[in-house]
PDB file of C-alpha atoms in Angstrom:
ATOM      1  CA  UNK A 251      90.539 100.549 117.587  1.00 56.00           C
ATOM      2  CA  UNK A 252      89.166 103.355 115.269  1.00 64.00           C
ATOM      3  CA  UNK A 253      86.741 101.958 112.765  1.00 76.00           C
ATOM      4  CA  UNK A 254      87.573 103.020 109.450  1.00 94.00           C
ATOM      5  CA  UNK A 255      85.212 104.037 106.330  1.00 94.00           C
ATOM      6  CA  UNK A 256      85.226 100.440 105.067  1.00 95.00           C
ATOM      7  CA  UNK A 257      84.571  99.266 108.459  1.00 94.00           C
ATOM      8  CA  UNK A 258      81.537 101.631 108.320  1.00 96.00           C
ATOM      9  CA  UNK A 259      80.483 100.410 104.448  1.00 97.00           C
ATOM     10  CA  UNK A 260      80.809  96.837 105.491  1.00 96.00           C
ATOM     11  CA  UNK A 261      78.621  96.889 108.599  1.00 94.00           C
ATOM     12  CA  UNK A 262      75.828  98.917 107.586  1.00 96.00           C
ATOM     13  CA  UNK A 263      75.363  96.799 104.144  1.00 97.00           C
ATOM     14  CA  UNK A 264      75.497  93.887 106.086  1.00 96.00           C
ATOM     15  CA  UNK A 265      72.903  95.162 108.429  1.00 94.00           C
ATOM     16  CA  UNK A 266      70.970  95.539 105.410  1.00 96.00           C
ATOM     17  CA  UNK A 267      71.205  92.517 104.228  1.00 96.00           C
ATOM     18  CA  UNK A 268      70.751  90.193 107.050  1.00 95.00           C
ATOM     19  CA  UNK A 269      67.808  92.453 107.856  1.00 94.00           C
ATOM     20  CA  UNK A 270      66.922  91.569 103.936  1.00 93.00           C
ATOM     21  CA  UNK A 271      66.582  95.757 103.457  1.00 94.00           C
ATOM     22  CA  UNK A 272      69.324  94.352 100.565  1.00 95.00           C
ATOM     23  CA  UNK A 273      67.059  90.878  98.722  1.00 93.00           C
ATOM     24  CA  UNK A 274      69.006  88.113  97.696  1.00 93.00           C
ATOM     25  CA  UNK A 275      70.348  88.579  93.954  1.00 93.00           C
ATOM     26  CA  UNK A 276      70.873  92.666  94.154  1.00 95.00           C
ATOM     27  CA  UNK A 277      73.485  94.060  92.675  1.00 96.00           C
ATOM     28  CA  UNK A 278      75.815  96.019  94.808  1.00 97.00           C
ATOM     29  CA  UNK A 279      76.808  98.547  92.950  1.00 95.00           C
ATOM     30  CA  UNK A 280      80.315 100.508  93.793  1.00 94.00           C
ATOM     31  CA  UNK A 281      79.566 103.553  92.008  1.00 94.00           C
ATOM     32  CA  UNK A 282      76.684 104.031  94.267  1.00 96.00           C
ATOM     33  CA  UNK A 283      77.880 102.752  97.548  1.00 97.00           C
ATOM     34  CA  UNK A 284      80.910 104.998  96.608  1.00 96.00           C
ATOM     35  CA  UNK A 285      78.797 108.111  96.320  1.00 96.00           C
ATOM     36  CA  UNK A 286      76.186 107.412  99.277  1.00 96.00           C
ATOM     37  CA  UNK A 287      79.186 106.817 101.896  1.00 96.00           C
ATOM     38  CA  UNK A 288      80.804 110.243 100.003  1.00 95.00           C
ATOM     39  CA  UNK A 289      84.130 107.959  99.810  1.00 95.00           C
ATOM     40  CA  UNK A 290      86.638 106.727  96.976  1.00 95.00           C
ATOM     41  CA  UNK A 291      86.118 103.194  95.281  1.00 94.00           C
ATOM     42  CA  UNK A 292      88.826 101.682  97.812  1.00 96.00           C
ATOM     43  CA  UNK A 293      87.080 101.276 101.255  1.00 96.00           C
ATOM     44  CA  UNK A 294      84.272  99.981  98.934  1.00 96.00           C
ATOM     45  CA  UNK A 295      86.007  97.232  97.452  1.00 96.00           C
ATOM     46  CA  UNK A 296      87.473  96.464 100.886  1.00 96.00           C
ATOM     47  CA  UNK A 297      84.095  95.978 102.244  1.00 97.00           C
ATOM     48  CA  UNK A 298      82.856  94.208  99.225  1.00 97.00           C
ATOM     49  CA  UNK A 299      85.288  91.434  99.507  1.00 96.00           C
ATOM     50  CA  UNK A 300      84.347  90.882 103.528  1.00 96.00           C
ATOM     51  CA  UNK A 301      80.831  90.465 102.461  1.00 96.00           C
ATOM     52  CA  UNK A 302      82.050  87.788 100.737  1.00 95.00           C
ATOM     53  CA  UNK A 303      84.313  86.536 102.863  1.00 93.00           C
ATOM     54  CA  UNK A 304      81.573  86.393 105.329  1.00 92.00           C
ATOM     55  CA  UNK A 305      78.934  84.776 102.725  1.00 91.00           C
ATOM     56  CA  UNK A 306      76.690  87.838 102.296  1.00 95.00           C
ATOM     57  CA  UNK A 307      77.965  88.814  98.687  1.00 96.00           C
ATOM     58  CA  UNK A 308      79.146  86.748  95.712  1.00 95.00           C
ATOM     59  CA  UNK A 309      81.252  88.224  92.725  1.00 93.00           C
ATOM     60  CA  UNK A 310      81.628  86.973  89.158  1.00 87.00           C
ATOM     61  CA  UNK A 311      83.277  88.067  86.802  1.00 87.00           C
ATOM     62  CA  UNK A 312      81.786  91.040  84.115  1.00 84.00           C
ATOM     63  CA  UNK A 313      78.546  90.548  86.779  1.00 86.00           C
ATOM     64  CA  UNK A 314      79.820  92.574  89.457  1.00 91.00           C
ATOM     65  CA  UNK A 315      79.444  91.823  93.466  1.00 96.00           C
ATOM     66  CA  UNK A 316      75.665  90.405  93.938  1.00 96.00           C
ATOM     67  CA  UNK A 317      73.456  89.886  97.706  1.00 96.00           C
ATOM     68  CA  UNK A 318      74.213  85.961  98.034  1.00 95.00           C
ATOM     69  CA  UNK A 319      70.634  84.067  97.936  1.00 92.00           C
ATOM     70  CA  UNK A 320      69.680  82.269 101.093  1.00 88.00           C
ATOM     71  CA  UNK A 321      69.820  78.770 101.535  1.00 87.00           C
ATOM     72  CA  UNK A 322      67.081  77.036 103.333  1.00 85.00           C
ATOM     73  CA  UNK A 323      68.425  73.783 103.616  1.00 85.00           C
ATOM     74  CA  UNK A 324      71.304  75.321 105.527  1.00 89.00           C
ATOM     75  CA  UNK A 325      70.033  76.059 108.652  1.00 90.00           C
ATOM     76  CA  UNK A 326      70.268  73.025 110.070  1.00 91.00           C
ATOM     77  CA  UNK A 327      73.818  72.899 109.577  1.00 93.00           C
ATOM     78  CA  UNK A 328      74.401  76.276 110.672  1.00 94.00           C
ATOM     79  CA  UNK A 329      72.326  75.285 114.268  1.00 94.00           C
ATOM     80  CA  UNK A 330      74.894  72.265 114.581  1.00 95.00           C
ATOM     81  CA  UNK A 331      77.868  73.732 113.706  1.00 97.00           C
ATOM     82  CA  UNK A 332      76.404  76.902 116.500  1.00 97.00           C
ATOM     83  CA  UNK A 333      76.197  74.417 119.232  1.00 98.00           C
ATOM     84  CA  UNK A 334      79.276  72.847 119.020  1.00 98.00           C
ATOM     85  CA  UNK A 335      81.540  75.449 118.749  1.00 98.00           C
ATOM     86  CA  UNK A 336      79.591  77.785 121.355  1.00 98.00           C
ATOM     87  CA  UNK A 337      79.513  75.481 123.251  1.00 98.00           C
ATOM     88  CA  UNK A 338      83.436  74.650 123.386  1.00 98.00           C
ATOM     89  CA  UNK A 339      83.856  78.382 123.076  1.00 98.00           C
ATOM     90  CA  UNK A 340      81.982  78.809 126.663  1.00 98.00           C
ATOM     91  CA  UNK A 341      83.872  75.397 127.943  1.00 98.00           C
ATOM     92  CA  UNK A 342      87.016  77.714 127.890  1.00 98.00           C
ATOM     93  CA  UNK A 343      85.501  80.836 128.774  1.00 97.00           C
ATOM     94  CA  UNK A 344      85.239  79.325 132.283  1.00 96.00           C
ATOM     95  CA  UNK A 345      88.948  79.264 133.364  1.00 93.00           C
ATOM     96  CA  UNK A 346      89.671  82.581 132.124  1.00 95.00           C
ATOM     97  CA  UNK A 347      86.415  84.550 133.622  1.00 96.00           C
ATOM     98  CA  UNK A 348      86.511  88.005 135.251  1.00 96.00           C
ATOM     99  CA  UNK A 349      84.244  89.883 137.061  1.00 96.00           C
ATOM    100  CA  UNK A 350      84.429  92.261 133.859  1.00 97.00           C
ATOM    101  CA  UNK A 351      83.095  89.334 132.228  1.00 97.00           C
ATOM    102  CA  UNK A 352      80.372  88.505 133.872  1.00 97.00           C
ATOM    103  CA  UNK A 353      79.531  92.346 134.160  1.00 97.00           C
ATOM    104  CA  UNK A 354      79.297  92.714 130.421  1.00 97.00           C
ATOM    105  CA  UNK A 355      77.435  89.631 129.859  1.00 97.00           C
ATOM    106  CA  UNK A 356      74.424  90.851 132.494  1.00 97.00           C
ATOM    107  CA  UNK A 357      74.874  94.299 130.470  1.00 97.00           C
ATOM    108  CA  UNK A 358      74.571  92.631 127.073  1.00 97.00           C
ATOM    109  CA  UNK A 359      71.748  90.747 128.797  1.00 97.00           C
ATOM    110  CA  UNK A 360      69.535  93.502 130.048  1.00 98.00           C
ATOM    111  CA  UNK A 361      70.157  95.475 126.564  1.00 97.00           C
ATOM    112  CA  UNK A 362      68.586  92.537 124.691  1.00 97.00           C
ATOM    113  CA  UNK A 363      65.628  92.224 126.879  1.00 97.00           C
ATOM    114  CA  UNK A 364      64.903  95.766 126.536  1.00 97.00           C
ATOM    115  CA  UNK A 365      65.297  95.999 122.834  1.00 96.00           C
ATOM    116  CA  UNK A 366      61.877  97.250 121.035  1.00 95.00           C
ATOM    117  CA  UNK A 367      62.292  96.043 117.727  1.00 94.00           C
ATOM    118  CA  UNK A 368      63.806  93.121 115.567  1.00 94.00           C
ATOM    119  CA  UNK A 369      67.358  94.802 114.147  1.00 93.00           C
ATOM    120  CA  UNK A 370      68.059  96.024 117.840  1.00 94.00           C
ATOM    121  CA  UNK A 371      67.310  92.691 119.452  1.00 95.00           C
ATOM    122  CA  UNK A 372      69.301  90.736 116.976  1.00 94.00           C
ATOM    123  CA  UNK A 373      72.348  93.088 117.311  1.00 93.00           C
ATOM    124  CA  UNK A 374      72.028  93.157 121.225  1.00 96.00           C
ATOM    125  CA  UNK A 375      71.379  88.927 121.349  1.00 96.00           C
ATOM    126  CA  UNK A 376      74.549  88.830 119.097  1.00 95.00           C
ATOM    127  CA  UNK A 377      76.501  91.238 121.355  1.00 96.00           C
ATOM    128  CA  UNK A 378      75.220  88.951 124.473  1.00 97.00           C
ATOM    129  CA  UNK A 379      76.700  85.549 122.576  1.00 98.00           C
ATOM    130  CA  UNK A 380      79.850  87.528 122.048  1.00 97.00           C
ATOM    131  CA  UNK A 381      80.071  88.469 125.439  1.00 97.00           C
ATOM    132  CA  UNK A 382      80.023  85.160 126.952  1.00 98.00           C
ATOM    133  CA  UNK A 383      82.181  83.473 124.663  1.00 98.00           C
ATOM    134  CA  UNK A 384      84.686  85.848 124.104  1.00 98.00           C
ATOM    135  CA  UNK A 385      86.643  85.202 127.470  1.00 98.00           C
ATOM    136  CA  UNK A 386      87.506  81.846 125.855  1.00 98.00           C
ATOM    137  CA  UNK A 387      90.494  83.856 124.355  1.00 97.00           C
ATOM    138  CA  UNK A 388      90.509  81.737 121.041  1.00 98.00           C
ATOM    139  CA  UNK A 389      90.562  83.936 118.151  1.00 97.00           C
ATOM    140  CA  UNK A 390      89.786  81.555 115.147  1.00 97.00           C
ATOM    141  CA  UNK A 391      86.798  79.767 116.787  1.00 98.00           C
ATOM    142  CA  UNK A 392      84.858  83.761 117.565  1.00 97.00           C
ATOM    143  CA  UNK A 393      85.838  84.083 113.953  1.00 95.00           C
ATOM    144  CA  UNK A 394      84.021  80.874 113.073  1.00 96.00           C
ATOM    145  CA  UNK A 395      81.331  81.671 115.669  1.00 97.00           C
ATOM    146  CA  UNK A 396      80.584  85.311 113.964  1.00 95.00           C
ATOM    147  CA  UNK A 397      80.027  84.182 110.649  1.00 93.00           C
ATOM    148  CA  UNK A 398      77.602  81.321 111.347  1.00 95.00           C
ATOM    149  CA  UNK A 399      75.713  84.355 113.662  1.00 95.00           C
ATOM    150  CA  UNK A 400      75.415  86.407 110.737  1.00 94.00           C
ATOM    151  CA  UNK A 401      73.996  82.978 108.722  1.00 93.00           C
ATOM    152  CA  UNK A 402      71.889  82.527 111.772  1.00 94.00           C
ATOM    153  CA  UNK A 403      70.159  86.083 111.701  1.00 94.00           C
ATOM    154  CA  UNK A 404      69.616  86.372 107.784  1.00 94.00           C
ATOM    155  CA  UNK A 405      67.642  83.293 108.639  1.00 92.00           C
ATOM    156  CA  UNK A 406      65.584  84.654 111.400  1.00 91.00           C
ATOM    157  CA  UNK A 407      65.032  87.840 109.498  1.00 93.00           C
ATOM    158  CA  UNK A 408      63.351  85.644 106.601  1.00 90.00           C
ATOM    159  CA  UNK A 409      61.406  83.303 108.461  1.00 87.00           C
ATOM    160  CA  UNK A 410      60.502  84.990 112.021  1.00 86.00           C
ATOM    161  CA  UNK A 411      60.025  88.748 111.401  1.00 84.00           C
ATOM    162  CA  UNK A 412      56.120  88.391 111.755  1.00 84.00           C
ATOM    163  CA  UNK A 413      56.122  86.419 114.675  1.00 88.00           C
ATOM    164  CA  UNK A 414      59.143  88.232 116.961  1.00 90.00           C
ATOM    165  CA  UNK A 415      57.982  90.145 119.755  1.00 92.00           C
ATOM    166  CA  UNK A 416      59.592  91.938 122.902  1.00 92.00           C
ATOM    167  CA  UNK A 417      60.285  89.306 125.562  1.00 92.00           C
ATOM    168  CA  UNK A 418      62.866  88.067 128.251  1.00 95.00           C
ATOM    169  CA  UNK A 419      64.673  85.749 127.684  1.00 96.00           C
ATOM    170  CA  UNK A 420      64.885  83.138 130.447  1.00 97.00           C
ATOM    171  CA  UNK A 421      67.785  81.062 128.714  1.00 97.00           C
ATOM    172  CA  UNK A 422      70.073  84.448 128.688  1.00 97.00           C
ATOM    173  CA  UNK A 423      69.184  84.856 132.476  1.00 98.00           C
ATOM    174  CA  UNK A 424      70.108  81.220 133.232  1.00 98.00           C
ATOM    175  CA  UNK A 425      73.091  81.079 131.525  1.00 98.00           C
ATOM    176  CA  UNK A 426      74.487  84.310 133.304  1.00 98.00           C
ATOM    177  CA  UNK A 427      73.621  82.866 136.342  1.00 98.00           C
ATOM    178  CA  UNK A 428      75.631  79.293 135.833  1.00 98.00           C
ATOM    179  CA  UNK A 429      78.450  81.160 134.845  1.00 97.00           C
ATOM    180  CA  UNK A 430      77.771  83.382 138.007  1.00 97.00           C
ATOM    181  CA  UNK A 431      78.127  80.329 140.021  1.00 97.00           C
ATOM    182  CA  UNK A 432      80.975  78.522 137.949  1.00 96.00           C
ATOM    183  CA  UNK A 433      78.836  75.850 136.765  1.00 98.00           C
ATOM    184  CA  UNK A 434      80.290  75.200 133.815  1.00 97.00           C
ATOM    185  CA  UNK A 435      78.028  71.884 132.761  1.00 98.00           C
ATOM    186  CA  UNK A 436      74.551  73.708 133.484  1.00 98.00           C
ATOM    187  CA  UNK A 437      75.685  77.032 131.583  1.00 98.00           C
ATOM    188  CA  UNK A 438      76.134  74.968 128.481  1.00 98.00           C
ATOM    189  CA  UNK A 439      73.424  72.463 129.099  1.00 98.00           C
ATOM    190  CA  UNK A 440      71.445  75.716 128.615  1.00 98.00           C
ATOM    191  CA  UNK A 441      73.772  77.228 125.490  1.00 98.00           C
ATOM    192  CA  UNK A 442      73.350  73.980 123.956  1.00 97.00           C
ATOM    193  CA  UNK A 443      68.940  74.006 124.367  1.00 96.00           C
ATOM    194  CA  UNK A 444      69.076  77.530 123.913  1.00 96.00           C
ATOM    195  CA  UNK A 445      70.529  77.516 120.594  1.00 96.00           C
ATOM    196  CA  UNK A 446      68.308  73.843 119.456  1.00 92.00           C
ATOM    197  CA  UNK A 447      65.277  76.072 120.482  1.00 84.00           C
ATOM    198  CA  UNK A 448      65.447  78.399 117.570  1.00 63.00           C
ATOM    199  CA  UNK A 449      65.022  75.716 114.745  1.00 46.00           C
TER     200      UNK A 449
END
């Protein structure tokens, strides 16, 4: 599937604001977002309205489209609502997994234990959680799943850019491993830790 110009708009203003390049409160101006992606006003809007769809953006009216502010308090939620559905998500990844599958998810592994910086290790820990839930083949809960990602990473962004530093991640290994062996139980033991771990 091509990715179109509002595709483009949409993920690199994202980027910027779960990276917090974009603070909480700025104005996202379509004029300007307009002129720096050299476009018309259309793809703009379109990628306005799936910031807010996805809780990065909030409109009013005669205010314009805005960077939505960050909620502490939800976190907690967000780590909850992460475990259970990942965790179901990987429960039905098991009966459908290939040897594609479990290709991609060492790939996605390795990438994200080589990554060198925050933004790339974010993207390449998302693309790992992607790539072992995706084989669950249930469209609405990766949809759910995505959005509480992107909640997840404007958190770590805000809290843990100081302290994050190049490592391996033992849990990623693990998990690859369980789901290597068809052990579905340990594999999400390990999701479910994995994911508690960050709070």
């Amino acid at each position: 599937m091509t990715a179109t110009i509002a595709d483009t708009i949409y993920q690199a203003l994202s980027e910027q604001i779960v990276t917090g390049a974009l603070k909480a409160g700025e104005k996202l101006r379509q004029e300007h977002i307009a002129r720096a992606f050299d476009t018309s006003h259309v793809p703009v809007r379109e990628a306005l309205l799936r910031l807010e769809a996805h809780g990065l953006a909030i409109s009013a009216p005669r205010r314009g489209t805005r960077v939505s502010a960050l909620n502490p308090a939800e976190i907690r939620e967000v780590i909850e609502m992460r475990v259970s559905l990942e965790v179901l998500a990987l429960t039905h990844s098991f009966a459908r997994l290939t040897k594609a599958d479990l290709r991609m998810a060492e790939d996605a592994r390795i990438a994200c234990d080589a990554a060198e910086d925050m933004t790339t290790w974010e993207r390449c820990n998302r693309a790992f959680h992607r790539a072992i839930l995706t084989p669950c083949e249930m469209p609405r809960l990766l949809t759910a799943i995505d959005d509480l990602h992107i909640a997840s990473a404007r958190h770590l962004f805000a809290n843990w850019r100081q302290q994050w530093r190049p490592r391996i991640d033992q849990d990623h290994a693990a998990i690859v491993q369980a789901m290597q062996r068809q052990d579905a139980a340990a594999a999400c033991e390990i999701l479910r830790r994995h994911l508690r771990r960050v709070s």
